[in-house]
CSV table of C-alpha atoms in Angstrom, one decimal:
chain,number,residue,atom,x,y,z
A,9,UNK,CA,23.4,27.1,9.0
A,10,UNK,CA,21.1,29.7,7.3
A,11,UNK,CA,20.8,33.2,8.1
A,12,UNK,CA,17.3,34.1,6.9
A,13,UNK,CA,15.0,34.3,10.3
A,14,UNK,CA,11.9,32.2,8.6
A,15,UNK,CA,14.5,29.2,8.3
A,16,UNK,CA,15.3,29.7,11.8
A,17,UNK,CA,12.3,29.3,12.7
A,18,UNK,CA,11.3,26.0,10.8
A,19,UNK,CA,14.2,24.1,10.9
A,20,UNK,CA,13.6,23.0,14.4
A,21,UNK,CA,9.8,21.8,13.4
A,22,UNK,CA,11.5,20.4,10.5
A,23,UNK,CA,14.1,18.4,12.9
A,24,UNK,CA,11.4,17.6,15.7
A,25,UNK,CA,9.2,16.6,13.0
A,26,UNK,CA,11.4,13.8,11.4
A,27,UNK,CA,12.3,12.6,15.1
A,28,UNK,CA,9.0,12.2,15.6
A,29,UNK,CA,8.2,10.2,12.4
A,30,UNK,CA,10.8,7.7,13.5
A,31,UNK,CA,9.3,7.6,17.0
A,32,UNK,CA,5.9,6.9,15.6
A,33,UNK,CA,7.1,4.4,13.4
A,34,UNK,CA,9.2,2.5,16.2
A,35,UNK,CA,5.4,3.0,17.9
A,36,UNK,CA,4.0,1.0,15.1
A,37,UNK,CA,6.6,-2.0,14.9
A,38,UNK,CA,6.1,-2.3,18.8
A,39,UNK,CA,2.1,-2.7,18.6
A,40,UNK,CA,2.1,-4.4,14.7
A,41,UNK,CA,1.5,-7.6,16.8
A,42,UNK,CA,-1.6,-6.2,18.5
A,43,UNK,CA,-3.5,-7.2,15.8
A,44,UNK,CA,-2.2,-9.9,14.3
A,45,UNK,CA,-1.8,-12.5,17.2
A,46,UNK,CA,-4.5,-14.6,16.2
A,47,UNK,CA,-2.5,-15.1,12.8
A,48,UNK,CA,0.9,-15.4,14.8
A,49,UNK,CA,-0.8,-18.2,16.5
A,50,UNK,CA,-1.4,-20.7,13.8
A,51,UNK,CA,1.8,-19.4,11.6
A,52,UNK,CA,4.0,-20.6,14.3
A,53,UNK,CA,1.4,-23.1,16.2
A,54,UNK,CA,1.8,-21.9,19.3
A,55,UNK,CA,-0.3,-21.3,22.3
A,56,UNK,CA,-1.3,-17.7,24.5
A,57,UNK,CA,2.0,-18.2,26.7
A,58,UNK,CA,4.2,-18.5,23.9
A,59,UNK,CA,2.1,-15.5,21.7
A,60,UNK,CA,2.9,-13.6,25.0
A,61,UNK,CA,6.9,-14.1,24.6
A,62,UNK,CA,7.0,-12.2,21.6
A,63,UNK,CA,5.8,-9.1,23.6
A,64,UNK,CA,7.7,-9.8,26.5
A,65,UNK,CA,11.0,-10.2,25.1
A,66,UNK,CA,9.9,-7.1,22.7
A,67,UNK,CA,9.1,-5.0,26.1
A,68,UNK,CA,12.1,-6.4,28.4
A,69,UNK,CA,14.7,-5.6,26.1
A,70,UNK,CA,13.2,-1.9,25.7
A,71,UNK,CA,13.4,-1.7,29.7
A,72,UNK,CA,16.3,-3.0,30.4
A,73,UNK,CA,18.0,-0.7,27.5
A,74,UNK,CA,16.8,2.4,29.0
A,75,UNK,CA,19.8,3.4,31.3
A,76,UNK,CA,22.1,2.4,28.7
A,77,UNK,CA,20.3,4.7,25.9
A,78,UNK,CA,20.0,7.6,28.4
A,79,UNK,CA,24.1,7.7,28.8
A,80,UNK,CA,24.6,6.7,24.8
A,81,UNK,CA,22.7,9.7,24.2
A,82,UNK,CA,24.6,11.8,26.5
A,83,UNK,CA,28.0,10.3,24.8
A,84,UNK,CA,27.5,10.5,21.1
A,85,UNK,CA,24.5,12.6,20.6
A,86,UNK,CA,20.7,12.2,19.4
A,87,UNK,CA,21.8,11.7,15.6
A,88,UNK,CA,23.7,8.8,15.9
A,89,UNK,CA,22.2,6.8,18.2
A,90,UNK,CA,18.3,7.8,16.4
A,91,UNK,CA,20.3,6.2,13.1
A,92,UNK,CA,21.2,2.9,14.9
A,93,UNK,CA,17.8,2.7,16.1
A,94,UNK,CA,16.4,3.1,13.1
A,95,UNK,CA,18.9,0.5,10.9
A,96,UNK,CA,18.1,-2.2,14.1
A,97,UNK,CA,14.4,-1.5,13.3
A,98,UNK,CA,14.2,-1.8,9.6
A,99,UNK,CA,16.4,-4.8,9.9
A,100,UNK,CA,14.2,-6.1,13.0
A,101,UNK,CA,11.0,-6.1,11.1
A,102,UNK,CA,12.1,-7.6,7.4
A,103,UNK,CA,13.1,-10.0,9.6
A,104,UNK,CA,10.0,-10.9,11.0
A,105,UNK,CA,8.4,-10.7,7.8
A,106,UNK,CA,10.3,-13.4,6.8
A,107,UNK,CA,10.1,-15.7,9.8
A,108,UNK,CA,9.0,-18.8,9.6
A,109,UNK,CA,10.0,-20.4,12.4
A,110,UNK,CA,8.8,-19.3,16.4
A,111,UNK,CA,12.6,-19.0,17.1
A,112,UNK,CA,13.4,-16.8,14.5
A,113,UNK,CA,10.6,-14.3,15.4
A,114,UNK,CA,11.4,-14.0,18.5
A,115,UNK,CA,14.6,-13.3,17.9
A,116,UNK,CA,13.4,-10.5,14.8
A,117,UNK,CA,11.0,-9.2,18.3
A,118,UNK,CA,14.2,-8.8,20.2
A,119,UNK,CA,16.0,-6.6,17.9
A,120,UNK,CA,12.8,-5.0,17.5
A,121,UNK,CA,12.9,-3.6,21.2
A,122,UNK,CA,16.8,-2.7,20.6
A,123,UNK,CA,15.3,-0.6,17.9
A,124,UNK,CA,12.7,1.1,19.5
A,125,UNK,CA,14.6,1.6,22.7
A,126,UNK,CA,17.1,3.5,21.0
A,127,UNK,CA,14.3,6.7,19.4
A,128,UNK,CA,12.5,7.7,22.7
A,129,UNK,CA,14.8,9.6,24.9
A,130,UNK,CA,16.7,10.5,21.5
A,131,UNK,CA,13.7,12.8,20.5
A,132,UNK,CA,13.0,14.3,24.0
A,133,UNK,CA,17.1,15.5,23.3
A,134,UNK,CA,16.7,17.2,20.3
A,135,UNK,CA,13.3,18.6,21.6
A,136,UNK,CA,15.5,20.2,24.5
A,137,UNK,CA,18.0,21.2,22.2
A,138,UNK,CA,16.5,22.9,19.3
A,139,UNK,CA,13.2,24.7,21.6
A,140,UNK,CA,13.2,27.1,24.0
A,141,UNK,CA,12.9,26.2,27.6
A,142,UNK,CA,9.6,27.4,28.1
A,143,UNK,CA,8.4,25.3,24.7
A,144,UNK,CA,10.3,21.8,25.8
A,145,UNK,CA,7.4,20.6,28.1
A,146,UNK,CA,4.5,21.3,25.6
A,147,UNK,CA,6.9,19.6,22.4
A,148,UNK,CA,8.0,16.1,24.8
A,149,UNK,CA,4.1,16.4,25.4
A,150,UNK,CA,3.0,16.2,22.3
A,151,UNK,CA,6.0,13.9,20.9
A,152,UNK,CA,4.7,11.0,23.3
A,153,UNK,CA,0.9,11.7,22.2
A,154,UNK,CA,1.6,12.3,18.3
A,155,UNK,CA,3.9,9.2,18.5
A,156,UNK,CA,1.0,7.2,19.2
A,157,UNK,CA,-0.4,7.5,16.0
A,158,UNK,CA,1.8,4.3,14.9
A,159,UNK,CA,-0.5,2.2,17.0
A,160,UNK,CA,-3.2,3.8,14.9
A,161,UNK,CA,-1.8,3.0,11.9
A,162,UNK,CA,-1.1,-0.5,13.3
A,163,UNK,CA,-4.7,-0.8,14.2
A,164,UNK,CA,-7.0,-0.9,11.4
A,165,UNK,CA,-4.8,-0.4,8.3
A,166,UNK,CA,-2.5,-3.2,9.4
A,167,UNK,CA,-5.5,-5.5,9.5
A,168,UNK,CA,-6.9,-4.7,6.4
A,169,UNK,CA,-3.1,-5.1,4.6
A,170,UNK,CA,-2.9,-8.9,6.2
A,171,UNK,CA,-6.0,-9.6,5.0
A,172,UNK,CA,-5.0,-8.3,1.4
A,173,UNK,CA,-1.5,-8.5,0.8
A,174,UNK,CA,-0.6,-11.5,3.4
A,175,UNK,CA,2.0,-11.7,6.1
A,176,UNK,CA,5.0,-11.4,4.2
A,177,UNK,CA,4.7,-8.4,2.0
A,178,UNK,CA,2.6,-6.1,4.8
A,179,UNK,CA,5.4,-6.4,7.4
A,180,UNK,CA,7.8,-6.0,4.6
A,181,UNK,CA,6.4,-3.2,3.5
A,182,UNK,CA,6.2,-1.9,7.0
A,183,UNK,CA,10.1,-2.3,7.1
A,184,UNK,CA,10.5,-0.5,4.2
A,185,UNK,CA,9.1,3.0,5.5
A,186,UNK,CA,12.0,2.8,7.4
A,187,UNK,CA,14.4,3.1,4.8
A,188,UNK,CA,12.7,6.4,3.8
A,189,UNK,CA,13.4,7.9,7.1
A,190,UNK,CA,17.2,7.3,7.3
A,191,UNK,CA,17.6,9.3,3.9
A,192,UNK,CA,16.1,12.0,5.8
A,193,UNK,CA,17.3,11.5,8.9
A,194,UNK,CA,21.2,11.7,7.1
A,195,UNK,CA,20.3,14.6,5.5
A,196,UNK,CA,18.3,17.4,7.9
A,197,UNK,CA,19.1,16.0,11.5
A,198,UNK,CA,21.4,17.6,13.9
A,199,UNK,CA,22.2,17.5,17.3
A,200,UNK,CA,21.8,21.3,18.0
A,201,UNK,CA,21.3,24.2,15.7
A,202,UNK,CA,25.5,24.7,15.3
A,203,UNK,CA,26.4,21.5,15.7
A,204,UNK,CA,25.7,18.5,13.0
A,205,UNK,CA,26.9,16.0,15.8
A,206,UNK,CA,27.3,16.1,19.3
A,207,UNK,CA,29.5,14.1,21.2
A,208,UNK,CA,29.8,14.1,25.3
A,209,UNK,CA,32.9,14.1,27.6
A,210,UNK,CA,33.5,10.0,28.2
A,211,UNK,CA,32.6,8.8,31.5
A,212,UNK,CA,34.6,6.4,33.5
A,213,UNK,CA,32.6,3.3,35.1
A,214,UNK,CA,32.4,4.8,38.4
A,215,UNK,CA,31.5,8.1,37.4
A,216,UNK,CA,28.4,6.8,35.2
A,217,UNK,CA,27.3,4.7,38.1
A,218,UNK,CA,27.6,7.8,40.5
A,219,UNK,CA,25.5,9.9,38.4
A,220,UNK,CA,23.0,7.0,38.4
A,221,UNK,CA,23.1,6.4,41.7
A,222,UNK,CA,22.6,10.3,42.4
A,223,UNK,CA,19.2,10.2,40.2
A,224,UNK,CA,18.1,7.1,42.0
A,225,UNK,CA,18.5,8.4,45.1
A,226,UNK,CA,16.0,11.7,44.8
A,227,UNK,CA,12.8,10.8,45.5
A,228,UNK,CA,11.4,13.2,42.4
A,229,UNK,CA,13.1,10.2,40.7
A,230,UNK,CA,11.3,7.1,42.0
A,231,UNK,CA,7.8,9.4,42.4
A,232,UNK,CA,8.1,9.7,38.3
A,233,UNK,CA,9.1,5.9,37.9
A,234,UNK,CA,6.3,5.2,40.3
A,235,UNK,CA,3.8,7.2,38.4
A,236,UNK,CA,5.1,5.8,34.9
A,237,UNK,CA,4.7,2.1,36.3
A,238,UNK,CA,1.1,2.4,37.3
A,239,UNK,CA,-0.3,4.8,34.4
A,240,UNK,CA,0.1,3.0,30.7
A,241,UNK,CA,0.2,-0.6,31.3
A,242,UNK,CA,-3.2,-1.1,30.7
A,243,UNK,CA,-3.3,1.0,27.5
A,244,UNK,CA,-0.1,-1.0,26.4
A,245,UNK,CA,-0.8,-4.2,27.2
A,246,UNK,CA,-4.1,-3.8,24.7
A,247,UNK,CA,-2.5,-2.0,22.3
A,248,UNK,CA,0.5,-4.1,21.7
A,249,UNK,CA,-1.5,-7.6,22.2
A,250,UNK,CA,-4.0,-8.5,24.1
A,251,UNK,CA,-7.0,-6.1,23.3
A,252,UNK,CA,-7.7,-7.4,19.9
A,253,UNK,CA,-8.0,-11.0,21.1
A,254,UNK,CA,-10.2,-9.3,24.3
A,255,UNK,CA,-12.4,-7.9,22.6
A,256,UNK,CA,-13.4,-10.7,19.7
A,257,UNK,CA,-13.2,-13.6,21.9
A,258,UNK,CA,-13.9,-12.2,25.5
A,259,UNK,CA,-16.5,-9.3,24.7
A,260,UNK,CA,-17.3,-11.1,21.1
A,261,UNK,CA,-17.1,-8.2,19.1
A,262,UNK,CA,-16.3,-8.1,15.3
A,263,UNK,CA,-13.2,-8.0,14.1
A,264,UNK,CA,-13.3,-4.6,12.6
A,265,UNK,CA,-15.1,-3.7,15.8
A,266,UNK,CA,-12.3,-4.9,17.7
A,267,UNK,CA,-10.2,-2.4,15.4
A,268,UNK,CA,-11.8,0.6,15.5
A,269,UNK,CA,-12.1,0.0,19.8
A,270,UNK,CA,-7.8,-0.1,19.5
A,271,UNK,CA,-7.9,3.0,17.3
A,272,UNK,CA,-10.3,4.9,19.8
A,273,UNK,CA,-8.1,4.3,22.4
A,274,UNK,CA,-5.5,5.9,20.3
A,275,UNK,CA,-7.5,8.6,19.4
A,276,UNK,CA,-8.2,9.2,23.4
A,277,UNK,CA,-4.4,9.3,24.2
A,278,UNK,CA,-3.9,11.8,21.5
A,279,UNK,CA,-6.6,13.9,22.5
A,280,UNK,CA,-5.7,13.9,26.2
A,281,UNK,CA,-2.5,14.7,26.1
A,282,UNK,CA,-2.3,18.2,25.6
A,283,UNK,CA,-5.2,18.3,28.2
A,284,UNK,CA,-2.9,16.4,30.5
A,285,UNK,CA,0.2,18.7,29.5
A,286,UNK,CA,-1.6,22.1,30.3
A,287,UNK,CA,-3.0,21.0,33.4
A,288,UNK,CA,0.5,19.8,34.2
A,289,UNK,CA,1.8,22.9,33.5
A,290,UNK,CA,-1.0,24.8,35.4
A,291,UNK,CA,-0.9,22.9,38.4
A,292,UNK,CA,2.5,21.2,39.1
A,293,UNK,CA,2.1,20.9,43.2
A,294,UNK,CA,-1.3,18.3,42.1
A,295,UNK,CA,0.6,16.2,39.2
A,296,UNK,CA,0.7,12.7,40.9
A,297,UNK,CA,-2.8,13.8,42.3
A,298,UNK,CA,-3.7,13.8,38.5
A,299,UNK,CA,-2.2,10.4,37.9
A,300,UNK,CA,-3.9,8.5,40.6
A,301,UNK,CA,-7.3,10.1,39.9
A,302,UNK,CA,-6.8,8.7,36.1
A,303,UNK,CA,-6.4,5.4,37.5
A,304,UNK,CA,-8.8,5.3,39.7
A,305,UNK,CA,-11.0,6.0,37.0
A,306,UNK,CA,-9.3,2.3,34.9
A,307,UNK,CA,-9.6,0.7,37.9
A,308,UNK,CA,-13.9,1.9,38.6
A,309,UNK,CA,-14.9,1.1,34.4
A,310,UNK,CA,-12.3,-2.3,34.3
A,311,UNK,CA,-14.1,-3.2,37.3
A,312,UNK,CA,-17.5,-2.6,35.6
A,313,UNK,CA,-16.6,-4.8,32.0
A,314,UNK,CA,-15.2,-7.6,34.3
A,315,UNK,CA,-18.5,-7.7,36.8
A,316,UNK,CA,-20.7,-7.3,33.7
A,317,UNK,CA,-22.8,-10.6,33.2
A,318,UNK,CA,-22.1,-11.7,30.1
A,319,UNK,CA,-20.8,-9.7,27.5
A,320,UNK,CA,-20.4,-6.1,28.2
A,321,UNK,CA,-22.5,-3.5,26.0
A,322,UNK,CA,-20.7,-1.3,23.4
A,323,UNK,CA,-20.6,1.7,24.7
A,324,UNK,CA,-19.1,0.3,28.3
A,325,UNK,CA,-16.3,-0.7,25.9
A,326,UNK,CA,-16.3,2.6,24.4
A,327,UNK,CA,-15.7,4.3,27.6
A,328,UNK,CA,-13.0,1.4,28.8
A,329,UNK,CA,-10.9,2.4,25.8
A,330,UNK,CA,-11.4,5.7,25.9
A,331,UNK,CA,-10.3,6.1,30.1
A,332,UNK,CA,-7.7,3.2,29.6
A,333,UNK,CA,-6.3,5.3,26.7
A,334,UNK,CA,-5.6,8.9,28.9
A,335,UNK,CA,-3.7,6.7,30.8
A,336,UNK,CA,-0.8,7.3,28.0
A,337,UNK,CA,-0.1,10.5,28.2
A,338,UNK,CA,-0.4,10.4,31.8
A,339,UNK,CA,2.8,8.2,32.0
A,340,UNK,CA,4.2,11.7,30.6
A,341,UNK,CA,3.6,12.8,34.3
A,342,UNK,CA,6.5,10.9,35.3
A,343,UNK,CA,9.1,12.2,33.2
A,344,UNK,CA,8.0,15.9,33.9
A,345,UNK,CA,8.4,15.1,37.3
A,346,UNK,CA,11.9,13.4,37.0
A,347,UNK,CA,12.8,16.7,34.8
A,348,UNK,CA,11.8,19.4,37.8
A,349,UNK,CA,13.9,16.9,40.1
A,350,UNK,CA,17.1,16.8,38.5
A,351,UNK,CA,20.0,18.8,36.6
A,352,UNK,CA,20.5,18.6,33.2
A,353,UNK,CA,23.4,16.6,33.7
A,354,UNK,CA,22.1,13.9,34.7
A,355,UNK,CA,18.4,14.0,33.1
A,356,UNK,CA,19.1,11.3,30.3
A,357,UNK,CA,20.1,9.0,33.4
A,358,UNK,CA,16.7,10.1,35.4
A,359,UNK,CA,14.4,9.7,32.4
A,360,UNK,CA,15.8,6.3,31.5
A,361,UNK,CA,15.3,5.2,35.1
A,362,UNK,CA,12.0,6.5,35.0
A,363,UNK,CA,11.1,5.4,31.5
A,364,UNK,CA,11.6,1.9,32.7
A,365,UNK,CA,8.6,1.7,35.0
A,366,UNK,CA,5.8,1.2,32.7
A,367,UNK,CA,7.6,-1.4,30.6
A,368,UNK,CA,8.3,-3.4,33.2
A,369,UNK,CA,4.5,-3.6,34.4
A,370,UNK,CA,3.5,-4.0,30.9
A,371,UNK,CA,5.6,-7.0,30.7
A,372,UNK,CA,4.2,-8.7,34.3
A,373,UNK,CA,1.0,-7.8,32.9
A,374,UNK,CA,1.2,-9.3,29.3
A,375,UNK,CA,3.0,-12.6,30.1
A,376,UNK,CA,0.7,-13.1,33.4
A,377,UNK,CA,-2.2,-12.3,30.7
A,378,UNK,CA,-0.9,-15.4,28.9
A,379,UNK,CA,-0.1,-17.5,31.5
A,380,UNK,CA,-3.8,-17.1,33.1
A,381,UNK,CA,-5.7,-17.5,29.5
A,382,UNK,CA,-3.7,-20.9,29.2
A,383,UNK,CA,-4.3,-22.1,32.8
A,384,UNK,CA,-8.5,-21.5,32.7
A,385,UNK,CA,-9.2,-22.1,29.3
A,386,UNK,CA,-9.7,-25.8,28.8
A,387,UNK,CA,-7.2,-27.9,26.2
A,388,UNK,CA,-10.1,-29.0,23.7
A,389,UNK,CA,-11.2,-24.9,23.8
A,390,UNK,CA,-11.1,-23.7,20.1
A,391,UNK,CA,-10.5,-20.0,21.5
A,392,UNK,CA,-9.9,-18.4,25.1
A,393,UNK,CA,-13.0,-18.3,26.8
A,394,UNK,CA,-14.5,-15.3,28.1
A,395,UNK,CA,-14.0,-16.5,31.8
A,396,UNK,CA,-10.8,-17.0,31.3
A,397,UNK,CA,-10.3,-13.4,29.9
A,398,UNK,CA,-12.3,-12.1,32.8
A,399,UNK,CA,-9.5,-14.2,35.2
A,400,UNK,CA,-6.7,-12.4,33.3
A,401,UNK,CA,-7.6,-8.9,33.0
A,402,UNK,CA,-8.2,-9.0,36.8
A,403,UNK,CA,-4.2,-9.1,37.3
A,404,UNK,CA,-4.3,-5.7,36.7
A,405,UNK,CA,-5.8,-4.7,39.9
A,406,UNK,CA,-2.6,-6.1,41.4
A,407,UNK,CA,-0.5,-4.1,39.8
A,408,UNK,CA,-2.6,-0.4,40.2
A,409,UNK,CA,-2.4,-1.6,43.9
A,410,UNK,CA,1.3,-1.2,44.0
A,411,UNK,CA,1.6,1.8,42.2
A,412,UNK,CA,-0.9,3.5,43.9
A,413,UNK,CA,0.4,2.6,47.1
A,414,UNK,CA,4.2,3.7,46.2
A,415,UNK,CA,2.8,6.9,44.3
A,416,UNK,CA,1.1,7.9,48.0
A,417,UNK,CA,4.6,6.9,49.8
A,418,UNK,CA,7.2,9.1,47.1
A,419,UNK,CA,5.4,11.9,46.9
A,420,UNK,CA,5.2,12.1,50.9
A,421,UNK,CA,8.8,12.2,50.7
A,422,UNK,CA,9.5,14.6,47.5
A,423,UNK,CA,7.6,17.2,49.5
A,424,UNK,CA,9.5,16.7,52.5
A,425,UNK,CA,12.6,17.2,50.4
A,426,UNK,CA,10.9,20.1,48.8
A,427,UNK,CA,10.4,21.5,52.1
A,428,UNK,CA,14.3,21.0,53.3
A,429,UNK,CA,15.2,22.9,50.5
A,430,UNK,CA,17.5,20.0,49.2
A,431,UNK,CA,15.8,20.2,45.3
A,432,UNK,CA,16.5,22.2,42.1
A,433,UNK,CA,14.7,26.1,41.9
A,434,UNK,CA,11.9,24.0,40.0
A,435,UNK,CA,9.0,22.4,41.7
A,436,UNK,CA,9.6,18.7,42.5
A,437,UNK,CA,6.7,17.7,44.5
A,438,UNK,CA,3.4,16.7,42.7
């Protein structure tokens, strides 16, 4: 490692910086559907249940492979699991360029959730590694809002590239960013500032599933997955598929319309979320108070676009993207809590466990989205109706109601823990 001080001072940027870029890019092959599943459907003539699968095999494989990735990290290190993640990616996606079949693609979708759950928790490591304590809430902050700029990218510029260049060579070309990354990756990443690679003491069966089991059991734990399950789903299940076909064929918006609303909401999440991590910051003792005000708000303005009489006005949908899409960085609430609720050692573990909630309501939400659409919209439709969109966006209501009521119940008993003096120095109520 360098001596000179300005060095010292970049490299971790430098580091951060190309974690990041592979985040956002595993950001972009998760939501470079959300666009094109209106072409999907007539490349591999199938219906909303089956357009659905690709996202819900995409989004099951991401949560179930969070525990895993949380202990891989802690065995061999950031580096090497960041470069599988990124190999399964690039590999995922020229895959599904190439697909022209509905089995092959979902199995290309498959590989790419291995892929992109293998980058999250690797860049909230080498954020904790290479900054300063008092810096590592602020950077994972702005690592899950600046990631979200490959869902802007998948937005707009990914339907213009389909409509010039064609299937094929746009997710190609997608792919190919990828190989870009890994040069760079290889060559500036480490683990830590003195160590290129880091590898962790092995852990027997029963000793992994201890430490789980430990993490499970704090109730800082479940208040963060509780938080993380009711926040983003909304924003996800729009952003990786659903929103684009919402908007033209529910709300009847243009297509570029439809476009720039996804971006927006993008936008929104990367504007809130240094809002959201100050406040945070300022006001730990209110934090799941902050998550259920945010949804509350989803819950008022969904309400309002569902009740409208025929289709809602522009700027309702403005504002639906816009509160929908602070509920992104909100899901960050959840890890922050899970971080002042548990030792180091077993943090990977907790933030896997916690990282797990939003994912898996995403899921219910996007295949129940599918399921509904099919059900109401008559077989001689030429498009989902708008009644039948109204019928499926309503499912989320179900889901805010569990979260909200669990959020209420955890917290009640992380402050009773608080107040037993059983936690860490660190706040863990919210």
């Amino acid at each position: 490692m360098s001596n000179d001080p300005v060095a010292g001072r970049v490299r971790p940027y430098l580091v951060w910086g190309l974690g990041l870029a592979i985040y956002l890019l595993a950001v972009f092959h998760r939501s470079s559907l959300a666009v094109a599943g209106l072409l999907a459907r007539e490349r591999f003539d199938i219906n909303a249940s089956q357009l659905a699968t690709f996202v819900m095999l995409q989004l099951l494989v991401y949560a179930v492979m969070q525990v895993p990735v949380g202990l891989l990290v802690d065995r061999f290190g950031s580096r090497r699991v960041l470069l599988c993640g990124l190999v399964v990616l690039t590999c995922a996606q020229a895959g599904f360029a190439f697909a022209d079949t509905y089995a092959l693609a979902l199995l290309a979708r498959v590989f790419v959730g291995v892929g992109d759950a293998l980058t999250f928790i690797c860049v909230l490591r080498l954020v904790s590694s290479w900054f300063p304590l008092r810096q590592v809430p602020l950077m994972s902050q702005l690592t899950g809002t600046l990631g979200q700029l490959g869902a802007v990218i998948a937005a707009v510029p990914m339907t213009l590239a389909l409509g010039a260049f064609g299937w094929t060579r746009t997710y190609l070309g997608a792919a190919a960013v990828g190989i870009v990354l890994l040069v760079a990756l290889l060559a500036f990443v480490h683990d830590t500032p003195t160590q290129r690679s880091l590898r962790g003491p092995a852990l027997s069966p029963r000793d992994t599933l201890a430490g789980l089991a430990e993490a499970w059991r704090h109730p800082g734990t479940r208040l963060g997955m509780w938080v993380h399950f009711m926040t983003p789903f909304s924003a996800n299940a729009l952003g990786t598929l659903w929103g684009y076909p919402f908007f033209v064929q529910g709300e009847g918006q243009d297509e570029k319309v439809a476009g720039l609303l996804l971006t927006l909401m993008v936008v929104a999440v990367m504007t809130a979320g240094p809002v959201l991590g100050w406040l945070v910051g300022t006001f730990p003792f209110h934090r799941s108070t902050m998550a259920m005000g945010i949804v509350s708000a989803m819950v008022v303005v969904w309400a309002t676009v569902l009740a409208w009489p025929g289709e809602a006005p522009l700027a309702l949908l403005v504002l639906l993207v816009v509160v929908v899409g602070v509920g992104g960085p909100a899901s960050m609430i959840g890890f922050d809590v899970a971080r002042t609720s548990n030792p180091l050692s077993r943090l990977a573990s907790a933030t896997g466990l916690v990282n797990q909630g939003g994912f898996y309501a995403t899921l219910l939400l996007v295949v129940g989205i599918g399921l509904v659409l099919d059900w109401r919209t008559p077989e001689d439709a030429a498009a989902y109706t708008p009644e039948a969109f109204r019928w499926a966006m309503s499912l989320q209501f179900v889901l805010w109601g569990i979260g909200l009521v669990q959020v209420w119940r955890y917290r009640r008993f992380a402050r009773a823990h608080l107040r037993a003096g059983e936690a860490a120095a660190a706040p863990t109520a919210a």
